[in-house]
Amino acid sequence: MKMSTAPYDLEQQQQHQRSGVAASSQSPRSPSSSTPFLSVSVTDPVKLGNGVQAYISYRVITKTNFPEYQGPEKIVIRRYSDFVWLRDRLFEKYKGIFIPPLPEKSAVGVLKFHMFWFITAEKFRFSAEFIEMRRQALDLFVNRIASHHELQQSEDLRMFLQAEEETMERLRAQETGIFKKPSDLMQIFKDVQSKVSDVVLGKEKPVEESDPDYEKLKHYIFELENHLAEAQKHAYRLVKRHRELGQSLSDFGKAVKLLGASEGNSLGKAFSELGIKSEILSTKLQKEAHQILMNFEEPLKDYVRAVQSIKATIAERANSFRKQCQLAETVKLKEIDLKKMKGKGCIDLKSWQKLSANIMRQLKTESEQATKTFESIVRLMNEEIGRFQEQKTLDMGIAFHEFAKGQARLANDIAGAWRSLLPKLEACSAA
Amino acid sequence: MMGSENQSSEVSEPTEQMHNLVLHDEHDNDNNDHNGDDPLGIKSYTNYRSAMSTLSDTHHPLADTDPLLSPPSPRRHHFPDTSSYIDPPSYNDAVFSPFNGAASSVDSPSGSSDSPSFSGSRSPTSEYIKITVSNPIKEQENSNSIVPGGNSYVTYLITTRTNVPEFGGNEFGVRRRFRDVVTLSDRLAESYRGFFIPPRPDKSIVESQVMQKQEFVEQRRVALEKYLRRLAAHPVIGKSDEFRVFLQVQGKLPLPTTTDVASRMLDGAARLPKQLMGESVIGPQEVVQPAKGGRDFMRLFKELKQSMANDWGGSKPPVVEEDKEFLEKKERIQELEQQITNASTQAESLVKAQQDMGETMGELGLAFIKLTKFENEEAVMNTQRVRATDMKGLATAAVKASRFYRELNAQTVKHLDTLHEYLGLMLAVHGAFSDRSSALLTVQTLLSELSTLQSRAEKLEVASSRVFGGDKSRMRKLEELQDTIKVTEDAKNVAIREYERIKENNKSELERLDRERRTDFLNMLKGYVVSQVGYAEKIANVWTKVVEDTGGYVKEST
């Protein structure tokens, strides 16, 4: 049953993006029963299982007044692969729509990336951080779906949010992993983009759209990913630099304190104060590192993922276009085929007419369907790209704001801490 | 060097425009703060100098103006009112004129600047001395030998400007080679035992090919300059004849040259048979030098024997290092040295971390500049242009912040370098302490020598008195022995005087060390803290602008 949809909920998304460390459920914006709302939060990551089979489970809390849903509130337990299932189903059903991106699967994969600068003792702290980052990303994922006027009506979404765990498990097992791994996706996309003849490979040369605006869009998306990835890489390094600076400032502070102890008298005191301030600032640097990771680097990574999701949609569109062309081609060929058949006279006219009508009707239906699908994708993509661009301007605006705020705050803290030391130093030299 | 500026010059036009835009903004910004018509920042330089009295006066990256034309004011420890830090424009920017020379000061932070502790402007009067080492030239040794071509070596021009009366001149220059420096250093070590003599640059055992490489020569030039400036800063050594002669006398250096250890050994060996035959006597004139490295093997043996007796023997040595005060101080110095070493190491890590921060910040800025350019070029919707503007704001801030980190780091290096300087000084302290212990050893040796001789004399006396009518040969021996005793007695007195003298030097130097160290460390702390404050304020400003510009994206606080 169709119903009036809630507008794409930017404010709520903002809230979710900046929910920081707090893992509490969000209360709905307008609880009045007349306005339909669907509010979801992903909370309470819990490690279950042992050893290799260990995984994290999350509590997914749904608050809604949608009629098909068990309201007003329902809580289910979900794990990462459930989210993947949802994403895959949506991708399959809602071609043309940019499905919100999921965070990367493997903790180990990310860990390796971090490994070169994290020592073993740090791994635990890192895990907690990683788990929190993933939780936030999953929360954002579901909320984006719930706020999308088409996606929110998905039956699969409802299953995801409402079904009992056993049902979910069954559904998950049935899924045959339609959604290609990123590397496979790249391959598909490259096939689509490739100008090299596939005759060598025994394949037909892929047919492509000739829409110049669309070409421009594809080029833009492709290039954008590269630029964003680079920005994200440096943002990540910046996190590392803050941690390193924090560490060396702390070490320096300790050394200076010891030096002060062996100097004694007012000079010793001055050193001591310097050491104390250094240690205080070291803590602030570590905090800022965490903030940058959560509020700047993660949104950039999210942006990259979103672009990758668009690339998946682009690949899907290419598939659809190809199919449409193939079917159109098939219709033509079949007509010729049938005419030949008539000409050869191996079948009587009445039978031929019946056969021909059936075949052509079926083919034409398929062809029309393929064309409809393709056109729908084109239409949806046009809407989506506009929405995407607007959303990203907002997301980045917020991320930049938070980042700048953090940097300004840190710098002011640093200036303040050192400034407070100056009168003491002055007193020392007067003494 | 940070990549962003270098890299940006390589990309195509629009990015250069972008970057120029970025730079242009900066320039405008800074113009508001400084005098716009002051491209070299010379005005702010003088403000800078008067405000930052902690930094070395003797060298500044912008110094085309010779600081000595107006002699540097004596060290002032007066700081402007704390409240002026809070009003950035006057103080903040007076302190931080944008040196373009910041790049060079990063490259050669230790070379171009003097550590504040060792500049010549420490004296309470308006005495100054400035030494510059420059103009390395390869020269050929005069080959009287059969081998054509001969050895080549490098000489340096050493220019001195001073108003110290002992020099009897204001400005002079000489050419010296490294060997001359070694000679000077050796002569000083002999004449100024007990003083904290700054250690000279290392001799380098490298191939002659490497010796002439520009990098090596430049390193050496820098090290020589530092060394000579430290010597000049020493209240006693800076006025010494040896030093003066080194700086002033044209042509060949008129100091006795160092011969290498091998030939000294040879000389010593030649004397040995003579000593073994007769009584070996340590004459008073020889006593003023340590035995080690000297030509007197017998003395060496004796002192070695004595030191072993000190260590292993049960007998208490006649003169013991009783000076408790000294021993306490020595322990303190050792502890201090350890802590300074530790702090110096951590300071190095800190500098590295600051540098990395600046670099990565710059790279982030550059990545966003590229993104800005990209979005602007490819924009089909207005929202993309809006985003591009936001990105540009972030990029500009990041690039500026990166530059500030670099400049701050140059300052930090300069200030924390004091720690390194004091490590070098610790070597000098060790040298002075070892002068003391070797002088003590000499005294102890002579004392025990003396007591041996005296007991021998007593025995002879007793023995000869038993012989009726006198024992001519024994009497003669006794006379000789008594002569020897007299000489040894004299030597002992000289040795004791020398030892006392060295003890005095140690004492006064330790006091000087404590005084100067206190001043230098306080200045270091101040300098470090002030630059941290100033640059943190600048960086905060840069980001605050971005916060304001992106304020619209955030609804009223949740």
XYZ file of C-alpha atoms in Angstrom, chain A:
431
model
C 0.000 0.000 0.000
C 1.432 3.225 -1.090
C 1.545 6.096 1.347
C 2.795 9.601 1.474
C 6.437 9.475 2.088
C 8.430 11.461 4.572
C 10.780 13.921 2.872
C 14.353 12.844 2.560
C 15.432 13.431 6.084
C 18.533 15.516 5.996
C 18.420 16.726 9.517
C 18.186 13.290 10.949
C 21.040 12.190 8.794
C 23.088 15.058 10.124
C 22.311 14.004 13.619
C 23.349 10.523 12.873
C 26.528 11.595 11.228
C 27.505 13.593 14.193
C 26.249 11.189 16.792
C 29.852 10.742 17.837
C 30.494 8.111 20.412
C 27.034 7.992 21.876
C 25.360 4.763 20.990
C 21.890 5.464 22.206
C 18.813 5.132 20.118
C 17.483 8.231 18.448
C 14.074 9.389 19.384
C 11.737 10.094 16.495
C 11.395 13.636 15.405
C 7.650 13.998 15.351
C 5.774 11.365 17.218
C 2.355 12.414 15.980
C 0.629 9.426 14.464
C -0.536 11.268 11.375
C 2.915 11.867 9.964
C 4.477 8.611 8.850
C 7.936 8.086 10.222
C 10.498 5.354 10.270
C 13.384 5.760 12.648
C 16.138 3.231 13.049
C 19.273 2.972 15.104
C 22.065 0.467 15.218
C 23.521 0.127 18.704
C 25.313 -1.997 21.269
C 27.920 -3.938 19.366
C 28.615 -7.208 21.143
C 31.271 -9.728 20.309
C 29.875 -13.229 20.032
C 31.415 -16.559 19.313
C 35.009 -17.637 19.662
C 38.195 -17.595 17.688
C 37.880 -17.602 13.936
C 34.106 -17.717 14.100
C 33.804 -14.691 16.311
C 31.603 -11.906 15.018
C 29.957 -8.728 16.192
C 26.222 -8.515 16.637
C 24.274 -5.268 16.771
C 20.961 -4.254 18.197
C 18.741 -2.709 15.574
C 15.928 -0.674 17.053
C 13.047 0.399 14.852
C 10.519 2.981 15.845
C 7.750 3.539 13.337
C 4.135 4.051 12.601
C 4.237 2.415 9.171
C 1.237 0.096 9.071
C 3.062 -3.032 7.830
C 5.528 -2.762 10.625
C 5.202 -4.140 14.103
C 5.080 -0.892 15.949
C 5.673 1.241 17.780
C 9.050 -0.255 18.522
C 10.802 -3.440 17.564
C 14.287 -4.632 18.435
C 16.188 -7.268 16.511
C 19.740 -8.589 16.557
C 21.679 -8.395 13.340
C 25.190 -9.059 12.179
C 27.277 -7.631 9.362
C 26.291 -10.240 6.794
C 22.655 -9.350 7.370
C 23.417 -5.811 6.306
C 25.188 -7.159 3.254
C 22.115 -9.219 2.426
C 19.951 -6.110 2.622
C 22.289 -4.133 0.427
C 22.410 -6.871 -2.179
C 18.639 -7.244 -2.254
C 18.114 -3.528 -2.651
C 20.714 -3.354 -5.370
C 18.932 -6.108 -7.235
C 15.475 -4.618 -6.900
C 16.032 -0.899 -7.151
C 18.157 -0.521 -10.198
C 19.100 3.035 -10.871
C 19.013 4.084 -7.274
C 22.301 4.688 -5.516
C 22.233 2.190 -2.719
C 23.882 3.614 0.416
C 27.344 2.133 0.926
C 28.402 -0.348 3.540
C 31.629 -0.160 5.532
C 34.322 -2.613 4.526
C 33.821 -6.207 5.539
C 36.977 -7.424 7.035
C 38.388 -6.196 10.303
C 41.522 -8.053 9.464
C 41.860 -6.249 6.186
C 41.569 -2.909 7.873
C 43.804 -4.061 10.668
C 46.547 -4.896 8.215
C 46.278 -1.426 6.864
C 46.659 -0.027 10.341
C 49.198 -2.553 11.423
C 52.251 -0.822 10.289
C 51.942 1.770 12.950
C 50.001 0.130 15.676
C 51.885 -1.965 18.185
C 50.234 -4.986 19.695
C 49.130 -3.248 22.842
C 47.358 -0.686 20.751
C 45.394 -3.292 18.825
C 42.823 -3.532 21.547
C 42.175 0.137 21.651
C 42.109 0.065 17.918
C 39.537 -2.712 17.858
C 37.197 -0.735 20.042
C 37.642 2.209 17.755
C 37.074 0.095 14.683
C 33.955 -1.454 16.128
C 32.553 1.946 16.952
C 33.360 3.281 13.498
C 31.641 0.334 11.919
C 28.620 0.690 14.123
C 28.273 4.309 13.099
C 28.651 3.442 9.456
C 26.010 0.722 9.705
C 23.689 3.071 11.529
C 24.152 5.611 8.756
C 23.531 2.922 6.146
C 20.188 1.853 7.536
C 19.086 5.396 8.177
C 19.823 6.467 4.663
C 17.691 3.608 3.401
C 14.922 4.450 5.843
C 14.983 8.067 4.702
C 14.932 7.332 0.998
C 11.391 7.732 -0.297
C 11.558 4.655 -2.500
C 13.909 2.397 -0.602
C 12.028 2.825 2.629
C 9.104 0.988 1.091
C 11.166 -2.093 0.411
C 9.843 -5.374 1.649
C 13.388 -6.527 2.215
C 13.955 -3.580 4.482
C 10.976 -4.567 6.502
C 12.246 -8.117 6.765
C 15.616 -6.830 7.842
C 14.134 -4.617 10.504
C 11.479 -6.926 11.776
C 12.137 -10.579 11.095
C 13.171 -12.911 13.867
C 16.776 -13.962 13.934
C 16.101 -17.474 12.660
C 14.165 -16.129 9.699
C 16.974 -13.740 8.959
C 19.476 -16.537 9.093
C 17.441 -18.531 6.607
C 17.128 -15.606 4.257
C 20.823 -14.951 4.477
C 21.633 -18.540 3.625
C 19.467 -18.411 0.521
C 21.252 -15.413 -0.839
C 23.766 -16.405 -3.467
C 25.842 -13.279 -3.321
C 24.604 -11.408 -6.325
C 26.522 -8.324 -5.440
C 29.956 -8.643 -6.822
C 33.033 -8.004 -4.752
C 34.547 -4.631 -5.481
C 37.265 -6.184 -7.571
C 34.711 -7.994 -9.716
C 32.745 -4.823 -9.963
C 35.744 -3.018 -11.273
C 36.094 -5.649 -13.885
C 32.518 -5.258 -15.041
C 32.915 -1.548 -15.111
C 36.106 -1.801 -17.058
C 34.411 -4.033 -19.568
C 31.778 -1.403 -19.998
C 34.293 1.358 -20.373
C 36.719 -0.555 -22.441
C 37.308 0.562 -25.984
C 39.372 -2.461 -26.719
C 37.633 -4.920 -28.926
C 36.508 -8.019 -27.126
C 36.593 -10.057 -30.284
C 39.993 -11.267 -29.205
C 38.433 -12.648 -26.084
C 35.715 -14.258 -28.034
C 33.138 -11.852 -26.757
C 31.119 -9.397 -28.694
C 32.179 -5.800 -28.478
C 30.054 -4.240 -25.729
C 27.449 -1.811 -26.858
C 27.479 1.544 -25.137
C 25.218 4.508 -24.850
C 26.171 7.507 -26.838
C 24.789 10.143 -24.517
C 27.521 12.796 -24.097
C 26.164 14.034 -20.788
C 26.169 10.538 -19.464
C 29.706 10.044 -20.708
C 30.690 13.139 -18.829
C 29.013 11.838 -15.706
C 30.812 8.522 -15.925
C 34.133 10.249 -16.369
C 33.356 12.513 -13.445
C 32.479 9.633 -11.137
C 35.581 7.737 -12.101
C 37.919 10.654 -11.551
C 36.148 11.747 -8.406
C 36.919 8.455 -6.741
C 40.630 8.923 -7.337
C 40.682 12.420 -5.937
C 38.631 11.506 -2.924
C 40.739 8.462 -2.198
C 43.825 10.625 -2.131
C 42.235 13.172 0.171
C 41.088 10.386 2.440
C 44.568 8.877 2.502
C 46.064 12.134 3.699
C 43.294 12.609 6.226
C 44.149 9.220 7.608
C 47.824 10.078 7.778
C 46.951 13.266 9.578
C 45.284 11.184 12.279
C 48.509 9.263 12.605
C 50.551 12.459 12.811
C 48.441 13.744 15.650
C 49.002 10.544 17.546
C 52.724 10.662 16.901
C 53.035 14.273 17.928
C 51.057 13.480 21.057
C 53.372 10.626 21.851
C 56.596 12.544 21.355
C 55.284 15.511 23.297
C 54.494 13.150 26.149
C 57.971 11.620 26.027
C 59.520 15.047 25.845
C 57.467 16.140 28.838
C 58.697 13.203 30.879
C 62.310 13.851 29.959
C 62.005 17.509 30.793
C 60.474 16.704 34.162
C 63.425 14.472 34.994
C 65.781 17.205 33.908
C 63.948 19.594 36.167
C 64.318 17.190 39.053
C 68.081 17.098 38.676
C 68.321 20.871 38.241
C 66.352 21.722 41.284
C 65.341 25.204 42.491
C 63.327 27.567 40.339
C 64.805 26.394 37.060
C 63.867 22.886 37.998
C 60.379 24.038 38.688
C 60.173 25.701 35.322
C 61.178 22.483 33.622
C 58.675 20.624 35.686
C 55.873 22.921 34.634
C 56.901 22.575 31.020
C 56.793 18.837 31.393
C 53.348 18.906 32.923
C 51.960 21.120 30.181
C 53.495 18.875 27.564
C 51.735 15.886 28.997
C 48.418 17.708 29.138
C 48.745 18.736 25.511
C 49.724 15.231 24.558
C 46.361 14.006 25.809
C 44.575 16.693 23.844
C 46.396 15.659 20.714
C 45.314 12.066 21.160
C 41.727 13.185 21.604
C 41.873 15.320 18.504
C 43.301 12.395 16.564
C 40.222 10.397 17.456
C 37.936 13.266 16.513
C 39.585 13.650 13.127
C 39.223 9.937 12.536
C 35.522 9.956 13.336
C 34.389 13.293 11.980
C 36.647 13.927 9.046
C 38.370 10.841 7.769
C 35.334 8.604 8.117
C 33.019 10.964 6.174
C 35.642 11.092 3.442
C 35.789 7.325 3.380
C 32.009 7.250 3.295
C 32.126 9.570 0.312
C 34.497 7.202 -1.478
C 32.203 4.267 -0.751
C 29.216 6.204 -2.046
C 31.046 6.878 -5.286
C 31.866 3.197 -5.583
C 28.209 2.392 -5.102
C 27.381 4.761 -7.946
C 29.871 2.925 -10.095
C 27.965 -0.274 -9.358
C 24.794 1.416 -10.537
C 26.588 2.622 -13.658
C 27.609 -0.959 -14.374
C 24.047 -2.067 -13.841
C 22.824 0.583 -16.273
C 25.319 -0.606 -18.859
C 24.069 -4.161 -18.414
C 20.538 -3.005 -18.811
C 21.373 -1.021 -21.926
C 23.140 -3.965 -23.432
C 20.220 -6.211 -22.690
C 17.834 -3.768 -24.240
C 19.941 -3.577 -27.376
C 20.325 -7.305 -27.547
C 16.628 -7.865 -27.251
C 15.856 -5.244 -29.886
C 18.342 -6.979 -32.095
C 16.812 -10.348 -31.302
C 13.345 -9.095 -32.266
C 14.598 -7.967 -35.648
C 16.462 -11.155 -36.274
C 13.514 -13.252 -35.242
C 11.247 -11.432 -37.674
C 13.627 -12.152 -40.500
C 13.926 -15.725 -39.290
C 10.177 -16.192 -39.283
C 9.803 -14.676 -42.740
C 12.366 -17.111 -44.036
C 10.489 -19.907 -42.428
C 7.308 -18.778 -44.151
C 9.103 -18.531 -47.455
C 10.517 -22.029 -47.210
C 7.036 -23.336 -46.906
C 7.751 -26.055 -44.347
C 4.763 -24.937 -42.372
C 1.215 -23.951 -43.324
C 0.209 -20.342 -43.212
C -2.326 -20.570 -40.364
C 0.090 -22.387 -38.046
C 2.848 -20.018 -38.993
C 0.700 -17.031 -38.179
C -0.160 -18.431 -34.762
C 3.445 -19.372 -34.039
C 4.763 -16.101 -35.319
C 2.304 -14.079 -33.267
C 3.161 -15.946 -30.072
C 6.870 -15.689 -30.529
C 6.822 -12.076 -31.527
C 4.457 -11.106 -28.760
C 6.659 -12.740 -26.195
C 9.797 -11.220 -27.613
C 8.259 -7.804 -27.930
C 7.065 -7.948 -24.356
C 10.542 -8.831 -23.196
C 12.052 -6.121 -25.329
C 9.618 -3.554 -24.057
C 10.342 -4.670 -20.537
C 14.042 -4.312 -21.061
C 13.550 -0.872 -22.530
C 11.301 0.131 -19.653
C 13.851 -1.085 -17.134
C 16.581 0.806 -18.865
C 14.593 3.971 -19.125
C 13.604 3.686 -15.508
C 17.226 3.384 -14.539
C 18.090 6.461 -16.567
C 15.307 8.440 -14.986
C 16.119 7.332 -11.472
C 19.795 8.002 -11.909
C 19.103 11.526 -13.016
C 17.103 12.156 -9.880
C 19.609 10.392 -7.714
C 22.620 12.239 -8.991
C 21.057 15.564 -8.127
C 20.166 14.413 -4.673
C 23.588 12.866 -4.250
C 25.414 16.049 -5.118
C 23.302 18.124 -2.757
C 23.774 15.619 0.004
C 27.502 15.485 -0.444
C 27.865 19.224 -0.332
C 26.083 19.125 2.982
C 28.055 16.162 4.288
C 31.357 17.724 3.370
C 30.320 21.084 4.727
C 29.644 19.491 8.074
C 32.835 17.454 7.976
C 34.936 20.499 7.151
C 33.239 22.459 9.867
C 33.903 19.803 12.479
C 37.455 19.371 11.353
C 38.177 23.079 11.434
C 36.488 23.368 14.795
C 38.672 20.606 16.185
C 41.849 22.107 14.790
C 40.970 25.570 16.068
C 40.122 24.194 19.479
C 43.363 22.240 19.634
C 45.417 25.222 18.569
C 43.704 27.428 21.128
C 44.274 24.855 23.835
C 47.930 24.696 22.896
C 48.280 28.469 22.908
C 46.474 28.684 26.239
C 48.550 26.021 27.916
C 51.854 27.543 26.888
C 50.698 31.058 27.555
C 49.881 30.148 31.148
C 53.472 29.065 31.577
C 55.004 32.391 30.632
C 54.441 34.324 33.862
C 56.058 31.448 35.743
C 59.055 31.532 33.473
C 59.213 35.257 33.929
C 59.183 34.816 37.680
C 62.006 32.292 37.446
C 64.330 34.639 35.639
C 63.485 37.497 37.950
C 64.355 35.347 40.936
